Amino acid sequence: MVLSLVNLCAREVVSDHSLSHSWLKWVPRELYGPLLEAAFTSYRPLAVGELVQRWPQRTLRVGGRRKPGQPAPNRLCIQALLLAVVRGLSTQGFALQLLDLCGMQGDEGGMEDSMGGWSLTVALCTMVVQARASSHKRQKREVGERERKRFSALERESDLKRERGKWKKEEPSERQAAERKEPRGEDGESVGLCCLRSEEELAKGVRRRMEIERKAETSEAAVDGSKKETADKDVSDDVLLHVRANLFVNARSWERARVALSTQGPLKLQCRHLRIEEISVSSIRTLLDLLPDRGLLGIDVRYSNLGVAGLAELLPLLSAFPTLSSLRLQYCNLDFGRDRYGQEEALRNLSVGLAKLEGLQRLSLTALRLPGQLRVLLSSLPRPLEILELPYLSLNPADLAYLSSSHHAASLQQLDLSENHLDVTTLPSVRRLLSQASGSLQHLSLSGCGLTDSLLGLLLPSLQGCWALKSLALALNPLSMDSLLDLVRTAVRMPSLHRLLYPNPLEDYQPGLPDMPSSAQLLDWPLDESFQISMTSSQLTQVLMENGRSDLFLTCDLLNYDKDLVS
């Protein structure tokens, strides 16, 4: 990765934190981004904290798609970022109003010192609680300072009244002497005394009015003070910073997530994609009730014992989120393979619940075992799906026949039919489905579908007709070396295809492999001791070079296939 001059200079600037006081106050707004990126890349948490606490813009987005060779954000740098946000909320002039961390989280951290989605969710929840506590402390200090000033004003007013009372007292002897010396008028009253009394009465009237006005001002100040305290309290309760993130919640972090989402304070947590594992339906309901109606884009429920009744209860709750576009249900203990009482009613409830998800574009149903029920579930969706993932769904010929003629076929961009057995009865439906989706389909997975040499030969023309296809996965299928060569020869004639996941040929396994091995057997069966991965790879790579397709990336299944997907 070639660095620009700005990036090189930014790395040099953040390399020595002891000099930060000399350059931070002179940094222009447009250089904060490169400096923060350099601080993350160079693992400088102190520089990250300084830059975030002085961030001059209203929005800060961290993470996202990394460039080749760019490392994942360091754990210490992320912690420094979150701590700087909490500190910045208590300072004057903190400009940041939106912190977007949606691009930072994955399932797990890529390195030992990086932070995965689960750890980052816990850190974010802790940050929300800390921001609320800091706001309370600051509010108490402000209220105490106002009370101190008010009491000081009252004491000064009391001292002024005492001084005024002493000034009003006069000596009797001085008043009598003044009366004897003063000339008297026709009524016998002293002229000076009359003037003095008129002046005293005028002064008393003025003082009386001033006293009334002062009391009125004091009462108004008290009322204004109480109103200001209430207003300050309301302001402190208002949200000063919104934090956007993808939340990963399981049974251990559920309570922290619940507290953070229900906390009212200067920092508000917004969830874009919610991933849930090993949580009951009631706990999921509690989390969904705490989320705002708008903003949730996707929900992923995994390894939760929902059952049919739980899923029927969950789906109506999702209709409250109009922006929801992705729903993934994986290993949720649904099994319609057996005839049970109330099964048809449960299916109707599921269909009605899915019909209410008007913005749904992605649907993933993994290992739910719904043979023959695909029409009931998908026909109720109001708009065509763009991404459909149906691995381990035990699809039968009726399901594939419906899918090939449904309103979803022509709009599919990504299709996953892994671990659904294909044979001569289902292959015509698959070919018709590929024909319908030939102009839109970009990613296709047929891994572990039991494709033999003959089935693949019938399928290759349909695959070649998918002119928009970018990636193709055919891992863990019992194919010979000759079929793999035919597959690669077809792939090089597909200009948009850039990635091909192919299986190990049957010739590379040790003797004793069954005639029709399953994907689990192919995954666990030992390879021949004389087998070299480079042998198969070199033959396939030679086909690429002969056809000038160096941009097509070939990958072997045993190196990249996820064993957890094979039951």
JSON list of C-alpha atoms in Angstrom, two decimals, residues 75 114-124 248:
[
{"chain": "A", "resi": 75, "resn": "ARG", "atom": "CA", "xyz": [-8.16, -2.33, 21.34]},
{"chain": "A", "resi": 114, "resn": "SER", "atom": "CA", "xyz": [-8.08, -5.95, 18.32]},
{"chain": "A", "resi": 115, "resn": "MET", "atom": "CA", "xyz": [-11.65, -5.66, 19.59]},
{"chain": "A", "resi": 116, "resn": "GLY", "atom": "CA", "xyz": [-14.46, -7.81, 18.21]},
{"chain": "A", "resi": 117, "resn": "GLY", "atom": "CA", "xyz": [-18.14, -6.99, 18.08]},
{"chain": "A", "resi": 118, "resn": "TRP", "atom": "CA", "xyz": [-18.98, -8.64, 21.40]},
{"chain": "A", "resi": 119, "resn": "SER", "atom": "CA", "xyz": [-16.30, -6.76, 23.36]},
{"chain": "A", "resi": 120, "resn": "LEU", "atom": "CA", "xyz": [-17.10, -3.48, 21.64]},
{"chain": "A", "resi": 121, "resn": "THR", "atom": "CA", "xyz": [-20.79, -3.79, 22.53]},
{"chain": "A", "resi": 122, "resn": "VAL", "atom": "CA", "xyz": [-19.91, -4.19, 26.22]},
{"chain": "A", "resi": 123, "resn": "ALA", "atom": "CA", "xyz": [-17.54, -1.20, 26.00]},
{"chain": "A", "resi": 124, "resn": "LEU", "atom": "CA", "xyz": [-20.23, 0.96, 24.39]},
{"chain": "A", "resi": 248, "resn": "PHE", "atom": "CA", "xyz": [-23.89, -8.04, 19.60]}
]
